[in-house]
Tab-separated table of N, CA and C and ligand atoms in Angstrom:
chain	number	residue	atom	x	y	z
A	26	UNK	N	219.426	144.863	162.296
A	26	UNK	CA	220.774	145.105	161.762
A	26	UNK	C	221.194	146.565	161.892
A	27	UNK	N	220.189	147.448	162.010
A	27	UNK	CA	220.470	148.877	162.202
A	27	UNK	C	219.951	149.271	163.572
A	28	UNK	N	220.743	150.028	164.294
A	28	UNK	CA	220.261	150.581	165.554
A	28	UNK	C	220.059	152.074	165.369
A	29	UNK	N	218.828	152.524	165.564
A	29	UNK	CA	218.517	153.951	165.489
A	29	UNK	C	218.430	154.452	166.927
A	30	UNK	N	219.321	155.361	167.270
A	30	UNK	CA	219.287	155.913	168.626
A	30	UNK	C	219.155	157.432	168.544
A	31	UNK	N	218.624	158.005	169.617
A	31	UNK	CA	218.435	159.460	169.651
A	31	UNK	C	218.616	159.945	171.078
A	32	UNK	N	218.986	161.216	171.194
A	32	UNK	CA	219.278	161.757	172.507
A	32	UNK	C	218.057	161.982	173.374
A	33	UNK	N	216.899	162.125	172.747
A	33	UNK	CA	215.681	162.451	173.497
A	33	UNK	C	214.465	161.995	172.704
A	34	UNK	N	213.361	161.783	173.415
A	34	UNK	CA	212.127	161.456	172.687
A	34	UNK	C	211.667	162.627	171.818
A	35	UNK	N	212.173	163.833	172.111
A	35	UNK	CA	211.803	164.981	171.262
A	35	UNK	C	212.432	164.868	169.868
A	36	UNK	N	213.424	163.980	169.704
A	36	UNK	CA	214.036	163.748	168.384
A	36	UNK	C	213.239	162.744	167.553
A	37	UNK	N	212.263	162.105	168.164
A	37	UNK	CA	211.585	160.979	167.501
A	37	UNK	C	210.917	161.341	166.163
A	38	UNK	N	210.242	162.499	166.047
A	38	UNK	CA	209.620	162.785	164.743
A	38	UNK	C	210.617	162.759	163.577
A	39	UNK	N	211.858	163.171	163.843
A	39	UNK	CA	212.895	163.135	162.795
A	39	UNK	C	213.433	161.716	162.628
A	40	UNK	N	213.700	161.041	163.730
A	40	UNK	CA	214.324	159.729	163.657
A	40	UNK	C	213.342	158.654	163.183
A	41	UNK	N	212.064	158.913	163.362
A	41	UNK	CA	211.051	157.976	162.860
A	41	UNK	C	211.141	157.858	161.334
A	42	UNK	N	211.611	158.929	160.688
A	42	UNK	CA	211.748	158.889	159.222
A	42	UNK	C	212.772	157.840	158.798
A	43	UNK	N	213.823	157.675	159.606
A	43	UNK	CA	214.807	156.613	159.318
A	43	UNK	C	214.148	155.246	159.482
A	44	UNK	N	213.385	155.118	160.540
A	44	UNK	CA	212.702	153.842	160.789
A	44	UNK	C	211.730	153.523	159.651
A	45	UNK	N	211.016	154.542	159.185
A	45	UNK	CA	210.013	154.310	158.146
A	45	UNK	C	210.645	153.816	156.841
A	46	UNK	N	211.760	154.423	156.451
A	46	UNK	CA	212.357	154.000	155.174
A	46	UNK	C	213.013	152.627	155.320
A	47	UNK	N	213.530	152.312	156.509
A	47	UNK	CA	214.077	150.964	156.719
A	47	UNK	C	212.961	149.922	156.672
A	48	UNK	N	211.796	150.282	157.175
A	48	UNK	CA	210.639	149.385	157.061
A	48	UNK	C	210.294	149.167	155.588
A	49	UNK	N	210.263	150.269	154.813
A	49	UNK	CA	209.970	150.159	153.368
A	49	UNK	C	210.963	149.245	152.673
A	50	UNK	N	212.227	149.318	153.088
A	50	UNK	CA	213.275	148.528	152.432
A	50	UNK	C	213.482	147.159	153.089
A	51	UNK	N	212.616	146.857	154.060
A	51	UNK	CA	212.641	145.545	154.741
A	51	UNK	C	213.971	145.272	155.441
A	52	UNK	N	214.499	146.306	156.072
A	52	UNK	CA	215.730	146.169	156.851
A	52	UNK	C	215.355	146.143	158.334
A	53	UNK	N	215.739	145.081	159.057
A	53	UNK	CA	215.431	145.024	160.489
A	53	UNK	C	216.180	146.113	161.270
A	54	UNK	N	215.479	146.715	162.216
A	54	UNK	CA	216.122	147.775	163.007
A	54	UNK	C	215.550	147.775	164.413
A	55	UNK	N	216.291	148.447	165.310
A	55	UNK	CA	215.781	148.731	166.647
A	55	UNK	C	215.808	150.248	166.830
A	56	UNK	N	215.016	150.730	167.775
A	56	UNK	CA	214.852	152.176	167.965
A	56	UNK	C	214.875	152.435	169.467
A	57	UNK	N	215.769	153.327	169.920
A	57	UNK	CA	215.764	153.606	171.366
A	57	UNK	C	216.387	154.965	171.669
A	58	UNK	N	216.226	155.373	172.922
A	58	UNK	CA	216.792	156.637	173.398
A	58	UNK	C	218.065	156.330	174.171
A	59	UNK	N	219.147	156.974	173.747
A	59	UNK	CA	220.438	156.854	174.432
A	59	UNK	C	221.007	158.266	174.504
A	60	UNK	N	221.023	158.850	175.674
A	60	UNK	CA	221.486	160.232	175.794
A	60	UNK	C	222.933	160.271	176.266
A	61	UNK	N	223.773	160.972	175.479
A	61	UNK	CA	225.180	161.123	175.882
A	61	UNK	C	225.297	161.933	177.166
A	62	UNK	N	224.377	162.866	177.358
A	62	UNK	CA	224.484	163.779	178.508
A	62	UNK	C	223.749	163.268	179.740
A	63	UNK	N	222.583	162.651	179.499
A	63	UNK	CA	221.737	162.273	180.630
A	63	UNK	C	221.894	160.809	181.036
A	64	UNK	N	222.338	159.977	180.093
A	64	UNK	CA	222.543	158.543	180.402
A	64	UNK	C	223.913	158.097	179.877
A	65	UNK	N	224.995	158.716	180.373
A	65	UNK	CA	226.321	158.381	179.814
A	65	UNK	C	226.705	156.913	179.989
A	66	UNK	N	226.334	156.305	181.121
A	66	UNK	CA	226.673	154.882	181.320
A	66	UNK	C	225.966	154.010	180.285
A	67	UNK	N	224.691	154.340	180.027
A	67	UNK	CA	223.912	153.591	179.019
A	67	UNK	C	224.545	153.755	177.640
A	68	UNK	N	225.036	154.969	177.350
A	68	UNK	CA	225.671	155.204	176.054
A	68	UNK	C	226.933	154.353	175.901
A	69	UNK	N	227.761	154.318	176.946
A	69	UNK	CA	228.980	153.507	176.886
A	69	UNK	C	228.629	152.030	176.687
A	70	UNK	N	227.657	151.552	177.453
A	70	UNK	CA	227.251	150.149	177.359
A	70	UNK	C	226.731	149.838	175.956
A	71	UNK	N	225.887	150.722	175.439
A	71	UNK	CA	225.334	150.540	174.095
A	71	UNK	C	226.464	150.457	173.058
A	72	UNK	N	227.345	151.437	173.086
A	72	UNK	CA	228.374	151.543	172.043
A	72	UNK	C	229.388	150.402	172.133
A	73	UNK	N	229.670	149.946	173.339
A	73	UNK	CA	230.633	148.855	173.513
A	73	UNK	C	230.092	147.525	173.004
A	74	UNK	N	228.779	147.344	173.033
A	74	UNK	CA	228.221	146.004	172.793
A	74	UNK	C	227.342	145.895	171.542
A	75	UNK	N	227.050	147.004	170.867
A	75	UNK	CA	226.097	146.956	169.742
A	75	UNK	C	226.506	145.903	168.703
A	76	UNK	N	227.780	145.859	168.352
A	76	UNK	CA	228.227	144.902	167.321
A	76	UNK	C	228.060	143.456	167.772
A	77	UNK	N	228.104	143.217	169.075
A	77	UNK	CA	227.959	141.841	169.591
A	77	UNK	C	226.514	141.355	169.467
A	78	UNK	N	225.583	142.303	169.305
A	78	UNK	CA	224.164	141.939	169.183
A	78	UNK	C	223.732	141.813	167.723
A	79	UNK	N	224.667	141.914	166.794
A	79	UNK	CA	224.318	141.769	165.388
A	79	UNK	C	224.038	143.080	164.682
A	80	UNK	N	224.184	144.190	165.406
A	80	UNK	CA	224.021	145.503	164.771
A	80	UNK	C	225.198	145.732	163.826
A	81	UNK	N	224.893	146.262	162.625
A	81	UNK	CA	225.941	146.499	161.646
A	81	UNK	C	226.143	147.976	161.325
A	82	UNK	N	225.109	148.781	161.520
A	82	UNK	CA	225.194	150.231	161.285
A	82	UNK	C	224.403	150.924	162.395
A	83	UNK	N	224.952	152.034	162.883
A	83	UNK	CA	224.257	152.833	163.891
A	83	UNK	C	223.833	154.157	163.254
A	84	UNK	N	222.574	154.517	163.453
A	84	UNK	CA	222.069	155.838	163.054
A	84	UNK	C	221.786	156.589	164.347
A	85	UNK	N	222.478	157.699	164.553
A	85	UNK	CA	222.350	158.431	165.819
A	85	UNK	C	221.940	159.871	165.560
A	86	UNK	N	220.856	160.291	166.182
A	86	UNK	CA	220.365	161.656	166.008
A	86	UNK	C	220.400	162.420	167.311
A	87	UNK	N	220.744	163.700	167.229
A	87	UNK	CA	220.758	164.540	168.430
A	87	UNK	C	220.719	166.005	168.006
A	88	UNK	N	220.314	166.853	168.961
A	88	UNK	CA	220.228	168.280	168.674
A	88	UNK	C	221.030	169.094	169.669
A	89	UNK	N	221.260	170.357	169.330
A	89	UNK	CA	222.008	171.253	170.212
A	89	UNK	C	223.467	170.822	170.313
A	90	UNK	N	223.967	170.726	171.539
A	90	UNK	CA	225.331	170.226	171.767
A	90	UNK	C	225.298	168.716	171.559
A	91	UNK	N	225.340	168.327	170.292
A	91	UNK	CA	224.973	166.957	169.891
A	91	UNK	C	226.174	166.020	169.948
A	92	UNK	N	226.475	165.519	171.139
A	92	UNK	CA	227.648	164.668	171.311
A	92	UNK	C	227.400	163.199	171.009
A	93	UNK	N	226.135	162.793	170.960
A	93	UNK	CA	225.830	161.361	170.884
A	93	UNK	C	226.487	160.645	169.699
A	94	UNK	N	226.319	161.137	168.450
A	94	UNK	CA	226.916	160.381	167.339
A	94	UNK	C	228.437	160.284	167.452
A	95	UNK	N	229.093	161.376	167.804
A	95	UNK	CA	230.551	161.377	167.902
A	95	UNK	C	231.058	160.500	169.024
A	96	UNK	N	230.392	160.519	170.167
A	96	UNK	CA	230.828	159.684	171.287
A	96	UNK	C	230.628	158.202	170.977
A	97	UNK	N	229.501	157.885	170.337
A	97	UNK	CA	229.267	156.484	169.967
A	97	UNK	C	230.312	156.035	168.941
A	98	UNK	N	230.635	156.931	167.995
A	98	UNK	CA	231.665	156.600	167.000
A	98	UNK	C	233.037	156.436	167.655
A	99	UNK	N	233.270	157.151	168.747
A	99	UNK	CA	234.552	157.043	169.454
A	99	UNK	C	234.706	155.675	170.117
A	100	UNK	N	233.590	155.086	170.523
A	100	UNK	CA	233.630	153.835	171.301
A	100	UNK	C	233.418	152.606	170.418
A	101	UNK	N	232.488	152.703	169.458
A	101	UNK	CA	232.092	151.530	168.662
A	101	UNK	C	232.910	151.401	167.380
A	102	UNK	N	233.223	150.162	166.960
A	102	UNK	CA	233.874	149.968	165.665
A	102	UNK	C	232.898	150.045	164.483
A	103	UNK	N	231.603	150.137	164.755
A	103	UNK	CA	230.597	150.164	163.688
A	103	UNK	C	230.546	151.534	163.011
A	104	UNK	N	230.107	151.571	161.729
A	104	UNK	CA	229.893	152.872	161.094
A	104	UNK	C	228.728	153.605	161.757
A	105	UNK	N	228.909	154.904	161.961
A	105	UNK	CA	227.874	155.734	162.597
A	105	UNK	C	227.424	156.805	161.611
A	106	UNK	N	226.117	156.843	161.395
A	106	UNK	CA	225.513	157.905	160.577
A	106	UNK	C	224.869	158.891	161.546
A	107	UNK	N	225.254	160.157	161.443
A	107	UNK	CA	224.747	161.166	162.363
A	107	UNK	C	223.647	162.005	161.733
A	108	UNK	N	222.608	162.245	162.516
A	108	UNK	CA	221.495	163.082	162.057
A	108	UNK	C	221.423	164.327	162.955
A	109	UNK	N	221.819	165.489	162.431
A	109	UNK	CA	221.657	166.712	163.220
A	109	UNK	C	220.165	167.081	163.299
A	110	UNK	N	219.700	167.304	164.513
A	110	UNK	CA	218.283	167.626	164.719
A	110	UNK	C	218.158	169.081	165.153
A	111	UNK	N	217.239	169.782	164.542
A	111	UNK	CA	216.958	171.161	164.981
A	111	UNK	C	216.002	171.074	166.167
A	112	UNK	N	216.574	171.008	167.355
A	112	UNK	CA	215.803	170.781	168.575
A	112	UNK	C	215.416	172.099	169.233
A	113	UNK	N	214.671	171.990	170.332
A	113	UNK	CA	214.207	173.205	171.016
A	113	UNK	C	215.382	174.012	171.585
A	114	UNK	N	216.498	173.335	171.887
A	114	UNK	CA	217.659	174.042	172.440
A	114	UNK	C	218.706	174.366	171.370
A	115	UNK	N	218.306	174.242	170.094
A	115	UNK	CA	219.266	174.392	169.007
A	115	UNK	C	219.234	175.806	168.421
A	116	UNK	N	220.420	176.330	168.096
A	116	UNK	CA	220.526	177.651	167.464
A	116	UNK	C	220.445	177.457	165.948
A	117	UNK	N	219.260	177.495	165.409
A	117	UNK	CA	219.043	177.334	163.968
A	117	UNK	C	219.556	176.007	163.406
A	118	UNK	N	219.967	175.097	164.251
A	118	UNK	CA	220.442	173.797	163.768
A	118	UNK	C	221.930	173.739	163.523
A	119	UNK	N	222.578	174.917	163.447
A	119	UNK	CA	224.011	174.912	163.128
A	119	UNK	C	224.838	174.242	164.219
A	120	UNK	N	224.420	174.420	165.480
A	120	UNK	CA	225.154	173.767	166.574
A	120	UNK	C	225.091	172.250	166.416
A	121	UNK	N	223.913	171.737	166.094
A	121	UNK	CA	223.757	170.286	165.905
A	121	UNK	C	224.595	169.812	164.717
A	122	UNK	N	224.515	170.547	163.613
A	122	UNK	CA	225.249	170.154	162.395
A	122	UNK	C	226.745	170.092	162.675
A	123	UNK	N	227.276	171.181	163.241
A	123	UNK	CA	228.730	171.245	163.418
A	123	UNK	C	229.221	170.283	164.498
A	124	UNK	N	228.418	170.064	165.529
A	124	UNK	CA	228.815	169.112	166.580
A	124	UNK	C	228.974	167.712	166.003
A	125	UNK	N	228.122	167.363	165.043
A	125	UNK	CA	228.138	166.004	164.478
A	125	UNK	C	229.120	165.901	163.314
A	126	UNK	N	229.184	166.967	162.511
A	126	UNK	CA	229.992	166.947	161.281
A	126	UNK	C	231.492	167.064	161.547
A	127	UNK	N	231.868	167.947	162.444
A	127	UNK	CA	233.278	168.345	162.559
A	127	UNK	C	234.068	167.430	163.493
A	128	UNK	N	233.992	166.145	163.223
A	128	UNK	CA	234.725	165.185	164.052
A	128	UNK	C	236.218	165.224	163.716
A	129	UNK	N	237.075	164.999	164.724
A	129	UNK	CA	238.506	164.983	164.457
A	129	UNK	C	238.906	163.743	163.662
A	130	UNK	N	240.064	163.842	163.015
A	130	UNK	CA	240.574	162.743	162.188
A	130	UNK	C	240.664	161.452	162.997
A	131	UNK	N	240.209	160.375	162.378
A	131	UNK	CA	240.261	159.066	163.017
A	131	UNK	C	238.921	158.592	163.533
A	132	UNK	N	237.986	159.531	163.725
A	132	UNK	CA	236.675	159.158	164.283
A	132	UNK	C	235.565	159.769	163.413
A	133	UNK	N	235.324	159.171	162.222
A	133	UNK	CA	234.332	159.769	161.328
A	133	UNK	C	232.894	159.510	161.765
A	134	UNK	N	232.045	160.491	161.498
A	134	UNK	CA	230.588	160.303	161.580
A	134	UNK	C	230.036	160.740	160.227
A	135	UNK	N	229.339	159.839	159.543
A	135	UNK	CA	228.754	160.156	158.233
A	135	UNK	C	227.524	161.029	158.478
A	136	UNK	N	227.685	162.324	158.276
A	136	UNK	CA	226.653	163.278	158.686
A	136	UNK	C	225.714	163.606	157.532
A	137	UNK	N	224.427	163.439	157.768
A	137	UNK	CA	223.427	163.821	156.760
A	137	UNK	C	222.939	165.233	157.050
A	138	UNK	N	222.067	165.728	156.214
A	138	UNK	CA	221.579	167.109	156.353
A	138	UNK	C	220.720	167.275	157.609
A	139	UNK	N	220.483	168.517	157.974
A	139	UNK	CA	219.670	168.831	159.149
A	139	UNK	C	218.288	168.176	159.033
A	140	UNK	N	217.921	167.442	160.059
A	140	UNK	CA	216.601	166.773	160.140
A	140	UNK	C	216.400	165.679	159.093
A	141	UNK	N	217.494	165.229	158.465
A	141	UNK	CA	217.370	164.284	157.338
A	141	UNK	C	217.366	162.831	157.814
A	142	UNK	N	216.429	162.510	158.663
A	142	UNK	CA	216.325	161.137	159.163
A	142	UNK	C	216.111	160.135	158.045
A	143	UNK	N	215.324	160.516	157.051
A	143	UNK	CA	215.055	159.569	155.957
A	143	UNK	C	216.344	159.244	155.193
A	144	UNK	N	217.141	160.260	154.897
A	144	UNK	CA	218.402	160.001	154.193
A	144	UNK	C	219.334	159.118	155.024
A	145	UNK	N	219.311	159.289	156.334
A	145	UNK	CA	220.148	158.437	157.188
A	145	UNK	C	219.724	156.976	157.068
A	146	UNK	N	218.429	156.745	157.027
A	146	UNK	CA	217.929	155.381	156.873
A	146	UNK	C	218.307	154.796	155.522
A	147	UNK	N	218.188	155.613	154.478
A	147	UNK	CA	218.563	155.146	153.131
A	147	UNK	C	220.051	154.800	153.100
A	148	UNK	N	220.877	155.659	153.664
A	148	UNK	CA	222.322	155.414	153.666
A	148	UNK	C	222.668	154.142	154.446
A	149	UNK	N	222.006	153.934	155.560
A	149	UNK	CA	222.238	152.700	156.342
A	149	UNK	C	221.902	151.479	155.491
A	150	UNK	N	220.792	151.536	154.780
A	150	UNK	CA	220.395	150.417	153.922
A	150	UNK	C	221.412	150.211	152.795
A	151	UNK	N	221.905	151.298	152.234
A	151	UNK	CA	222.879	151.187	151.151
A	151	UNK	C	224.181	150.550	151.641
A	152	UNK	N	224.598	150.892	152.856
A	152	UNK	CA	225.812	150.282	153.428
A	152	UNK	C	225.595	148.769	153.575
A	153	UNK	N	224.457	148.382	154.126
A	153	UNK	CA	224.172	146.956	154.312
A	153	UNK	C	224.022	146.245	152.973
A	154	UNK	N	223.514	146.958	151.969
A	154	UNK	CA	223.258	146.344	150.662
A	154	UNK	C	224.538	145.987	149.925
A	155	UNK	N	225.662	146.571	150.311
A	155	UNK	CA	226.911	146.249	149.607
A	155	UNK	C	227.286	144.775	149.782
A	156	UNK	N	226.774	144.133	150.810
A	156	UNK	CA	227.055	142.688	150.964
A	156	UNK	C	225.759	141.890	151.145
A	157	UNK	N	224.677	142.362	150.515
A	157	UNK	CA	223.396	141.642	150.580
A	157	UNK	C	222.688	141.888	149.244
A	158	UNK	N	222.727	140.882	148.352
A	158	UNK	CA	222.237	141.109	146.984
A	158	UNK	C	220.726	141.361	146.934
A	159	UNK	N	219.952	140.735	147.824
A	159	UNK	CA	218.501	140.989	147.827
A	159	UNK	C	218.211	142.441	148.205
A	160	UNK	N	218.890	142.899	149.240
A	160	UNK	CA	218.704	144.294	149.652
A	160	UNK	C	219.214	145.247	148.579
A	161	UNK	N	220.299	144.858	147.923
A	161	UNK	CA	220.846	145.678	146.838
A	161	UNK	C	219.780	145.911	145.767
A	162	UNK	N	219.044	144.855	145.428
A	162	UNK	CA	217.983	144.990	144.419
A	162	UNK	C	216.846	145.878	144.933
A	163	UNK	N	216.531	145.787	146.215
A	163	UNK	CA	215.476	146.668	146.769
A	163	UNK	C	215.924	148.132	146.746
A	164	UNK	N	217.217	148.375	147.005
A	164	UNK	CA	217.736	149.751	146.938
A	164	UNK	C	217.659	150.259	145.499
A	165	UNK	N	218.009	149.375	144.559
A	165	UNK	CA	217.912	149.779	143.143
A	165	UNK	C	216.480	150.125	142.766
A	166	UNK	N	215.538	149.315	143.209
A	166	UNK	CA	214.126	149.567	142.910
A	166	UNK	C	213.671	150.875	143.558
A	167	UNK	N	214.151	151.122	144.773
A	167	UNK	CA	213.824	152.378	145.464
A	167	UNK	C	214.311	153.576	144.643
A	168	UNK	N	215.554	153.512	144.157
A	168	UNK	CA	216.097	154.614	143.374
A	168	UNK	C	215.340	154.790	142.055
A	169	UNK	N	214.930	153.671	141.485
A	169	UNK	CA	214.146	153.732	140.255
A	169	UNK	C	212.808	154.441	140.525
A	170	UNK	N	212.239	154.190	141.711
A	170	UNK	CA	210.957	154.815	142.044
A	170	UNK	C	211.103	156.336	142.163
A	171	UNK	N	212.281	156.796	142.601
A	171	UNK	CA	212.525	158.239	142.656
A	171	UNK	C	212.517	158.827	141.257
A	172	UNK	N	213.187	158.112	140.349
A	172	UNK	CA	213.253	158.571	138.958
A	172	UNK	C	211.848	158.598	138.344
A	173	UNK	N	211.111	157.527	138.558
A	173	UNK	CA	209.759	157.433	137.995
A	173	UNK	C	208.885	158.576	138.499
A	174	UNK	N	209.001	158.882	139.799
A	174	UNK	CA	208.170	159.947	140.381
A	174	UNK	C	208.477	161.290	139.726
A	175	UNK	N	209.756	161.560	139.491
A	175	UNK	CA	210.136	162.840	138.861
A	175	UNK	C	209.626	162.901	137.418
A	176	UNK	N	209.790	161.802	136.690
A	176	UNK	CA	209.352	161.787	135.291
A	176	UNK	C	207.835	161.977	135.191
A	177	UNK	N	207.104	161.385	136.135
A	177	UNK	CA	205.642	161.562	136.136
A	177	UNK	C	205.270	163.012	136.415
A	178	UNK	N	205.966	163.627	137.366
A	178	UNK	CA	205.691	165.042	137.678
A	178	UNK	C	206.036	165.928	136.484
A	179	UNK	N	207.152	165.616	135.832
A	179	UNK	CA	207.568	166.405	134.676
A	179	UNK	C	206.540	166.291	133.555
A	180	UNK	N	206.072	165.071	133.313
A	180	UNK	CA	205.073	164.856	132.253
A	180	UNK	C	203.804	165.639	132.557
A	181	UNK	N	203.432	165.684	133.848
A	181	UNK	CA	202.223	166.408	134.251
A	181	UNK	C	202.383	167.906	133.982
A	182	UNK	N	203.553	168.461	134.329
A	182	UNK	CA	203.806	169.885	134.093
A	182	UNK	C	203.824	170.177	132.610
A	183	UNK	N	204.450	169.296	131.835
A	183	UNK	CA	204.585	169.523	130.393
A	183	UNK	C	203.222	169.500	129.691
A	184	UNK	N	202.261	168.743	130.277
A	184	UNK	CA	200.906	168.683	129.682
A	184	UNK	C	200.106	169.962	129.911
A	185	UNK	N	200.503	170.754	130.947
A	185	UNK	CA	199.693	171.932	131.309
A	185	UNK	C	199.846	173.065	130.299
B	220	LIG	C1	219.694	166.656	172.857
B	220	LIG	O1	219.041	167.740	173.387
B	220	LIG	C2	218.604	165.768	172.304
B	220	LIG	O2	219.107	164.977	171.266
B	220	LIG	C3	217.562	166.743	171.844
B	220	LIG	O3	217.695	167.019	170.462
B	220	LIG	C4	217.873	167.993	172.632
B	220	LIG	C5	216.742	168.440	173.525
B	220	LIG	O4	216.352	167.387	174.366
B	220	LIG	P1	215.048	167.517	175.264
B	220	LIG	O5	215.304	168.644	176.223
B	220	LIG	O6	213.898	167.808	174.318
B	220	LIG	O7	214.893	166.187	175.949
B	220	LIG	O8	220.470	165.987	173.795
C-alpha cells in the first residue's frame, strides 16, 4: 500500500527506516530505486501508474538537488511524503530540505526532517489508518509505546 522510492542506493540506510517502521505496523510496502535524474522515463512510468497498482501513499527520499519527491508529486494524484537525505553531494542537507520542502502552490510534498525516514513511514501509516480501523489501533498502540518509554526513562532518572 506504500511505495518507498529513493534516488540512489546510497539513500537506503535512511529509507530503510521507513520500511522498518511499516513492518512494525504491519503495513505492506514496496521498496525501489527511482532516480529523477538518471532514470527519468522510469520515474514518469512509476508516478503515472502507482495508484493503479494499489499504492495509496508514496514515500520518496533524495539528496542534493532532490527533484524526485516533487516530480513524482507533479505527476501522481497520490500523497507524497518527502524525505530529505544528507547525501555525499549534499551541502549540509539544506539543498535536499529546500528542494523537497519549497514546492510551488498546487503540488504539495509532505516534507519530514532531514534523514527522518522513520517519521515518513509513521506518517504514511497514519494517513492509511484514517480509513483502516485495525491499523488505527496499531498506530494508537505505537504512540502509547512512545509515552511508556519516556515514563520509564523518567522514573529511572528520578530514582537516581
Ligand atoms: C540523489 O543524489 C540521490 O537521491 C542521492 O541522495 C544523491 C547521491 O546519489 P549517488 O551519487 O550516491 O548515487 O539523486
